[in-house]
Amino acid sequence: MSGWQALFYKEVLRFWKVGFQTVAAPVITAILYLMIFGHVLEGQVQVYGTVGYTAFLLPGLVMMSVLQNAFANSSSSMVQSKVMGNLVFLLLTPLSHRAWFVAYVGSSVVRGLAVGSGVMLATWWFAQPSLVAPLWIVVFAVLGAALLGALGLIAGLWAEKFDQMAAFQNFIIMPMTFLSGVFYSIHSLPEFWQKVSHLNPFFYMIDGFRYGFFGMSDVSPWLSLGIVGVALAVVSALALYLLRTGYKIRH
């Protein structure tokens, strides 16, 4: 097993050994969202013509779970290592900054997809959205998880304690996720807020993911793919630069 594979394996085991907290708990949260919003708004909100609200909501909750847990994985791991002081053992290894990046982001993708799959399986009996374009589902799930994993790595490098990490998640990640069209189509918003929504990169991840289920979306899936791809490239480049320079991990 090579160096990056060992670190990747260690990061996967880190969240898997507390799977009830890292995987099962987000699935339960998503079920509660679906039961509450689906029960209240089913029959009152119509989207994409004949698509029921519960069916519309399900892909949004799946993708939201993927994004939030991918971010939480890399960010919490980095901050925990810094606070506990065991990050020094990684610094002593001959691993390159690219190996760190692949291991941390790769394990975040695994956790995000594991939680997303769990949410899909647990909520499927509430509504059965069609799978019009499965490849788009996989592409946006992987790209979205990788983007949030890289962003979580940046946040983990920046934060020096859990309070700072919680502030980053509560004031940036959570609002951008909830205001990205998870619970509604942006076409139901006033024109001004539609334009604001188009500035949110999370919107394109969720909208493109939802296209894979219904073959319909608020914007072209190719546009969403391009924006998500560019965002992933920029965030990944920044994360690699911070790792290479040892930002806040080498004193």
mmCIF file of C-alpha atoms in Angstrom:
data_model
loop_
_atom_site.group_PDB
_atom_site.id
_atom_site.type_symbol
_atom_site.label_atom_id
_atom_site.label_comp_id
_atom_site.label_asym_id
_atom_site.label_seq_id
_atom_site.Cartn_x
_atom_site.Cartn_y
_atom_site.Cartn_z
ATOM 1 C CA MET A 1 0.000 0.000 0.000
ATOM 2 C CA SER A 2 1.492 3.332 -1.072
ATOM 3 C CA GLY A 3 1.598 6.431 1.121
ATOM 4 C CA TRP A 4 -1.479 8.185 -0.211
ATOM 5 C CA GLN A 5 -3.425 4.919 -0.151
ATOM 6 C CA ALA A 6 -2.543 4.382 3.508
ATOM 7 C CA LEU A 7 -3.637 7.936 4.399
ATOM 8 C CA PHE A 8 -6.814 7.510 2.359
ATOM 9 C CA TYR A 9 -7.560 4.213 4.129
ATOM 10 C CA LYS A 10 -6.936 5.848 7.511
ATOM 11 C CA GLU A 11 -9.319 8.721 6.689
ATOM 12 C CA VAL A 12 -12.062 6.346 5.527
ATOM 13 C CA LEU A 13 -11.709 4.272 8.699
ATOM 14 C CA ARG A 14 -11.832 7.456 10.775
ATOM 15 C CA PHE A 15 -15.437 8.217 9.799
ATOM 16 C CA TRP A 16 -16.536 4.624 9.264
ATOM 17 C CA LYS A 17 -15.725 3.541 12.828
ATOM 18 C CA VAL A 18 -18.257 6.114 14.082
ATOM 19 C CA GLY A 19 -20.671 5.400 11.246
ATOM 20 C CA PHE A 20 -23.774 5.907 13.357
ATOM 21 C CA GLN A 21 -22.752 9.521 13.845
ATOM 22 C CA THR A 22 -21.188 10.220 10.439
ATOM 23 C CA VAL A 23 -23.493 8.228 8.149
ATOM 24 C CA ALA A 24 -26.672 7.138 9.922
ATOM 25 C CA ALA A 25 -27.390 10.482 11.647
ATOM 26 C CA PRO A 26 -27.420 12.521 8.385
ATOM 27 C CA VAL A 27 -29.723 9.917 6.825
ATOM 28 C CA ILE A 28 -32.180 10.289 9.710
ATOM 29 C CA THR A 29 -32.029 14.091 9.386
ATOM 30 C CA ALA A 30 -32.833 13.882 5.668
ATOM 31 C CA ILE A 31 -35.800 11.596 6.371
ATOM 32 C CA LEU A 32 -37.168 14.129 8.846
ATOM 33 C CA TYR A 33 -36.829 16.923 6.268
ATOM 34 C CA LEU A 34 -38.638 14.812 3.693
ATOM 35 C CA MET A 35 -41.449 13.821 6.042
ATOM 36 C CA ILE A 36 -42.072 17.400 7.207
ATOM 37 C CA PHE A 37 -41.741 19.301 3.940
ATOM 38 C CA GLY A 38 -43.237 16.519 1.836
ATOM 39 C CA HIS A 39 -46.278 16.175 4.095
ATOM 40 C CA VAL A 40 -46.918 19.926 4.297
ATOM 41 C CA LEU A 41 -46.280 20.909 0.671
ATOM 42 C CA GLU A 42 -47.242 17.821 -1.327
ATOM 43 C CA GLY A 43 -50.205 18.755 -3.519
ATOM 44 C CA GLN A 44 -49.676 22.459 -2.929
ATOM 45 C CA VAL A 45 -46.428 22.965 -4.858
ATOM 46 C CA GLN A 46 -46.077 21.819 -8.455
ATOM 47 C CA VAL A 47 -42.714 21.790 -10.211
ATOM 48 C CA TYR A 48 -41.599 20.688 -13.668
ATOM 49 C CA GLY A 49 -45.196 20.202 -14.791
ATOM 50 C CA THR A 50 -46.282 16.793 -13.550
ATOM 51 C CA VAL A 51 -43.516 16.143 -11.010
ATOM 52 C CA GLY A 52 -44.838 15.894 -7.464
ATOM 53 C CA TYR A 53 -43.188 17.933 -4.750
ATOM 54 C CA THR A 54 -41.952 14.945 -2.743
ATOM 55 C CA ALA A 55 -40.306 13.440 -5.825
ATOM 56 C CA PHE A 56 -38.765 16.839 -6.598
ATOM 57 C CA LEU A 57 -37.483 17.200 -3.038
ATOM 58 C CA LEU A 58 -35.817 13.804 -2.792
ATOM 59 C CA PRO A 59 -32.844 14.463 -5.173
ATOM 60 C CA GLY A 60 -32.266 17.824 -3.507
ATOM 61 C CA LEU A 61 -32.015 16.226 -0.074
ATOM 62 C CA VAL A 62 -29.692 13.531 -1.399
ATOM 63 C CA MET A 63 -27.334 16.079 -2.940
ATOM 64 C CA MET A 64 -27.494 18.350 0.098
ATOM 65 C CA SER A 65 -26.451 15.407 2.271
ATOM 66 C CA VAL A 66 -23.598 14.569 -0.102
ATOM 67 C CA LEU A 67 -22.251 18.129 -0.065
ATOM 68 C CA GLN A 68 -22.552 18.787 3.657
ATOM 69 C CA ASN A 69 -20.947 15.505 4.682
ATOM 70 C CA ALA A 70 -18.125 15.735 2.160
ATOM 71 C CA PHE A 71 -17.275 19.145 3.593
ATOM 72 C CA ALA A 72 -17.579 17.930 7.182
ATOM 73 C CA ASN A 73 -15.249 15.000 6.582
ATOM 74 C CA SER A 74 -12.121 16.807 5.424
ATOM 75 C CA SER A 75 -12.644 19.905 7.572
ATOM 76 C CA SER A 76 -13.262 18.026 10.822
ATOM 77 C CA SER A 77 -10.363 15.654 10.207
ATOM 78 C CA MET A 78 -7.890 18.480 9.619
ATOM 79 C CA VAL A 79 -9.049 20.568 12.578
ATOM 80 C CA GLN A 80 -9.120 17.557 14.880
ATOM 81 C CA SER A 81 -5.563 16.635 13.907
ATOM 82 C CA LYS A 82 -4.383 20.200 14.554
ATOM 83 C CA VAL A 83 -6.135 20.502 17.920
ATOM 84 C CA MET A 84 -4.992 17.089 19.174
ATOM 85 C CA GLY A 85 -1.462 17.659 17.931
ATOM 86 C CA ASN A 86 -1.142 14.455 15.916
ATOM 87 C CA LEU A 87 -0.742 16.302 12.612
ATOM 88 C CA VAL A 88 2.997 16.315 13.272
ATOM 89 C CA PHE A 89 3.134 12.594 12.523
ATOM 90 C CA LEU A 90 1.881 13.258 8.999
ATOM 91 C CA LEU A 91 4.398 16.054 8.561
ATOM 92 C CA LEU A 92 7.191 13.586 9.357
ATOM 93 C CA THR A 93 6.199 11.323 6.480
ATOM 94 C CA PRO A 94 7.551 11.751 2.938
ATOM 95 C CA LEU A 95 4.031 12.270 1.588
ATOM 96 C CA SER A 96 3.693 15.060 -0.967
ATOM 97 C CA HIS A 97 1.017 17.748 -0.830
ATOM 98 C CA ARG A 98 -0.705 15.979 -3.726
ATOM 99 C CA ALA A 99 -0.913 12.766 -1.696
ATOM 100 C CA TRP A 100 -2.506 14.685 1.184
ATOM 101 C CA PHE A 101 -5.006 16.249 -1.188
ATOM 102 C CA VAL A 102 -5.990 12.972 -2.852
ATOM 103 C CA ALA A 103 -6.390 11.180 0.487
ATOM 104 C CA TYR A 104 -8.427 13.875 2.238
ATOM 105 C CA VAL A 105 -10.628 14.740 -0.736
ATOM 106 C CA GLY A 106 -10.979 11.112 -1.797
ATOM 107 C CA SER A 107 -12.198 10.050 1.646
ATOM 108 C CA SER A 108 -14.621 13.010 1.623
ATOM 109 C CA VAL A 109 -16.059 11.777 -1.667
ATOM 110 C CA VAL A 110 -16.486 8.295 -0.179
ATOM 111 C CA ARG A 111 -18.308 9.655 2.864
ATOM 112 C CA GLY A 112 -20.484 11.991 0.802
ATOM 113 C CA LEU A 113 -21.512 9.219 -1.586
ATOM 114 C CA ALA A 114 -22.112 6.788 1.305
ATOM 115 C CA VAL A 115 -24.453 9.246 3.033
ATOM 116 C CA GLY A 116 -26.151 10.161 -0.250
ATOM 117 C CA SER A 117 -26.739 6.494 -1.073
ATOM 118 C CA GLY A 118 -28.138 5.935 2.403
ATOM 119 C CA VAL A 119 -30.527 8.869 2.032
ATOM 120 C CA MET A 120 -31.648 7.604 -1.378
ATOM 121 C CA LEU A 121 -32.343 4.093 -0.112
ATOM 122 C CA ALA A 122 -34.080 5.269 3.065
ATOM 123 C CA THR A 123 -36.381 7.764 1.314
ATOM 124 C CA TRP A 124 -37.095 5.896 -1.911
ATOM 125 C CA TRP A 125 -40.404 4.518 -0.673
ATOM 126 C CA PHE A 126 -41.715 8.063 -0.074
ATOM 127 C CA ALA A 127 -41.490 8.785 -3.814
ATOM 128 C CA GLN A 128 -39.846 7.083 -6.778
ATOM 129 C CA PRO A 129 -38.323 9.738 -9.035
ATOM 130 C CA SER A 130 -37.395 8.422 -12.463
ATOM 131 C CA LEU A 131 -33.759 7.968 -13.490
ATOM 132 C CA VAL A 132 -33.717 9.665 -16.885
ATOM 133 C CA ALA A 133 -29.962 10.232 -17.114
ATOM 134 C CA PRO A 134 -28.058 8.198 -14.465
ATOM 135 C CA LEU A 135 -24.668 9.350 -15.767
ATOM 136 C CA TRP A 136 -25.477 12.962 -14.878
ATOM 137 C CA ILE A 137 -26.407 11.825 -11.360
ATOM 138 C CA VAL A 138 -23.044 10.132 -10.859
ATOM 139 C CA VAL A 139 -21.038 12.967 -12.429
ATOM 140 C CA PHE A 140 -22.586 15.727 -10.320
ATOM 141 C CA ALA A 141 -22.503 13.642 -7.134
ATOM 142 C CA VAL A 142 -18.771 12.940 -7.531
ATOM 143 C CA LEU A 143 -17.842 16.453 -8.652
ATOM 144 C CA GLY A 144 -19.942 18.051 -5.908
ATOM 145 C CA ALA A 145 -18.457 15.823 -3.208
ATOM 146 C CA ALA A 146 -14.922 16.516 -4.490
ATOM 147 C CA LEU A 147 -15.556 20.277 -4.561
ATOM 148 C CA LEU A 148 -16.870 20.348 -0.991
ATOM 149 C CA GLY A 149 -14.129 17.998 0.155
ATOM 150 C CA ALA A 150 -11.507 20.397 -1.223
ATOM 151 C CA LEU A 151 -13.337 23.363 0.299
ATOM 152 C CA GLY A 152 -13.466 21.551 3.638
ATOM 153 C CA LEU A 153 -9.729 20.981 3.415
ATOM 154 C CA ILE A 154 -9.184 24.727 2.921
ATOM 155 C CA ALA A 155 -11.470 25.515 5.855
ATOM 156 C CA GLY A 156 -9.681 22.952 8.018
ATOM 157 C CA LEU A 157 -6.297 24.454 7.174
ATOM 158 C CA TRP A 158 -7.576 27.942 7.985
ATOM 159 C CA ALA A 159 -9.348 27.094 11.248
ATOM 160 C CA GLU A 160 -7.274 26.700 14.390
ATOM 161 C CA LYS A 161 -10.096 25.550 16.664
ATOM 162 C CA PHE A 162 -13.530 24.001 16.406
ATOM 163 C CA ASP A 163 -15.299 27.325 16.992
ATOM 164 C CA GLN A 164 -13.810 28.776 13.815
ATOM 165 C CA MET A 165 -14.739 25.653 11.897
ATOM 166 C CA ALA A 166 -18.326 25.828 13.155
ATOM 167 C CA ALA A 167 -18.551 29.485 12.117
ATOM 168 C CA PHE A 168 -17.365 28.640 8.597
ATOM 169 C CA GLN A 169 -19.940 25.877 8.310
ATOM 170 C CA ASN A 170 -22.852 27.764 9.883
ATOM 171 C CA PHE A 171 -22.377 31.085 8.096
ATOM 172 C CA ILE A 172 -21.139 29.943 4.694
ATOM 173 C CA ILE A 173 -21.820 26.277 3.899
ATOM 174 C CA MET A 174 -25.273 25.925 5.462
ATOM 175 C CA PRO A 175 -26.802 29.120 3.960
ATOM 176 C CA MET A 176 -25.378 28.418 0.494
ATOM 177 C CA THR A 177 -26.733 24.858 0.652
ATOM 178 C CA PHE A 178 -30.224 25.749 1.849
ATOM 179 C CA LEU A 179 -30.528 28.649 -0.626
ATOM 180 C CA SER A 180 -29.472 26.564 -3.619
ATOM 181 C CA GLY A 181 -32.872 25.194 -4.620
ATOM 182 C CA VAL A 182 -33.001 22.091 -2.437
ATOM 183 C CA PHE A 183 -36.566 22.796 -1.289
ATOM 184 C CA TYR A 184 -37.844 24.835 -4.247
ATOM 185 C CA SER A 185 -37.374 25.648 -7.909
ATOM 186 C CA ILE A 186 -35.750 29.050 -8.358
ATOM 187 C CA HIS A 187 -38.411 29.863 -10.969
ATOM 188 C CA SER A 188 -40.822 30.267 -8.056
ATOM 189 C CA LEU A 189 -38.717 33.166 -6.739
ATOM 190 C CA PRO A 190 -38.997 36.857 -7.690
ATOM 191 C CA GLU A 191 -36.731 37.858 -10.563
ATOM 192 C CA PHE A 192 -34.166 39.548 -8.306
ATOM 193 C CA TRP A 193 -33.694 36.448 -6.154
ATOM 194 C CA GLN A 194 -33.498 34.254 -9.240
ATOM 195 C CA LYS A 195 -30.483 36.303 -10.340
ATOM 196 C CA VAL A 196 -28.973 36.047 -6.882
ATOM 197 C CA SER A 197 -29.433 32.265 -6.937
ATOM 198 C CA HIS A 198 -27.453 32.061 -10.163
ATOM 199 C CA LEU A 199 -24.434 33.421 -8.265
ATOM 200 C CA ASN A 200 -24.506 30.455 -5.887
ATOM 201 C CA PRO A 201 -22.332 27.569 -7.189
ATOM 202 C CA PHE A 202 -24.227 25.141 -4.959
ATOM 203 C CA PHE A 203 -27.321 25.791 -7.071
ATOM 204 C CA TYR A 204 -25.634 24.364 -10.179
ATOM 205 C CA MET A 205 -24.537 21.209 -8.363
ATOM 206 C CA ILE A 206 -28.046 20.475 -7.122
ATOM 207 C CA ASP A 207 -29.785 21.525 -10.332
ATOM 208 C CA GLY A 208 -27.514 19.372 -12.473
ATOM 209 C CA PHE A 209 -27.936 16.431 -10.105
ATOM 210 C CA ARG A 210 -31.717 16.809 -10.247
ATOM 211 C CA TYR A 211 -31.596 16.846 -14.066
ATOM 212 C CA GLY A 212 -30.362 13.258 -13.978
ATOM 213 C CA PHE A 213 -33.632 12.185 -12.354
ATOM 214 C CA PHE A 214 -36.200 14.138 -14.341
ATOM 215 C CA GLY A 215 -34.456 15.258 -17.535
ATOM 216 C CA MET A 216 -35.583 18.776 -16.602
ATOM 217 C CA SER A 217 -33.786 21.521 -14.719
ATOM 218 C CA ASP A 218 -33.788 25.266 -14.137
ATOM 219 C CA VAL A 219 -30.666 25.757 -16.275
ATOM 220 C CA SER A 220 -28.823 23.657 -18.853
ATOM 221 C CA PRO A 221 -26.928 20.731 -17.278
ATOM 222 C CA TRP A 222 -23.976 21.569 -19.527
ATOM 223 C CA LEU A 223 -23.837 25.056 -18.040
ATOM 224 C CA SER A 224 -24.000 23.549 -14.553
ATOM 225 C CA LEU A 225 -21.243 21.083 -15.436
ATOM 226 C CA GLY A 226 -19.007 23.870 -16.710
ATOM 227 C CA ILE A 227 -19.488 26.045 -13.633
ATOM 228 C CA VAL A 228 -18.997 23.155 -11.213
ATOM 229 C CA GLY A 229 -15.919 22.017 -13.120
ATOM 230 C CA VAL A 230 -14.351 25.490 -13.020
ATOM 231 C CA ALA A 231 -15.194 25.878 -9.319
ATOM 232 C CA LEU A 232 -13.618 22.493 -8.562
ATOM 233 C CA ALA A 233 -10.453 23.425 -10.467
ATOM 234 C CA VAL A 234 -10.115 26.763 -8.637
ATOM 235 C CA VAL A 235 -10.782 25.365 -5.156
ATOM 236 C CA SER A 236 -8.500 22.374 -5.757
ATOM 237 C CA ALA A 237 -5.689 24.637 -6.963
ATOM 238 C CA LEU A 238 -6.029 26.776 -3.837
ATOM 239 C CA ALA A 239 -6.079 23.729 -1.543
ATOM 240 C CA LEU A 240 -2.963 22.302 -3.223
ATOM 241 C CA TYR A 241 -1.179 25.631 -2.899
ATOM 242 C CA LEU A 242 -1.977 25.875 0.817
ATOM 243 C CA LEU A 243 -0.798 22.316 1.396
ATOM 244 C CA ARG A 244 2.396 22.906 -0.576
ATOM 245 C CA THR A 245 3.257 26.042 1.402
ATOM 246 C CA GLY A 246 2.287 24.438 4.721
ATOM 247 C CA TYR A 247 -0.290 27.083 5.551
ATOM 248 C CA LYS A 248 -0.992 26.964 9.311
ATOM 249 C CA ILE A 249 0.408 23.460 9.637
ATOM 250 C CA ARG A 250 4.115 24.265 9.738
ATOM 251 C CA HIS A 251 5.206 26.712 12.419
#
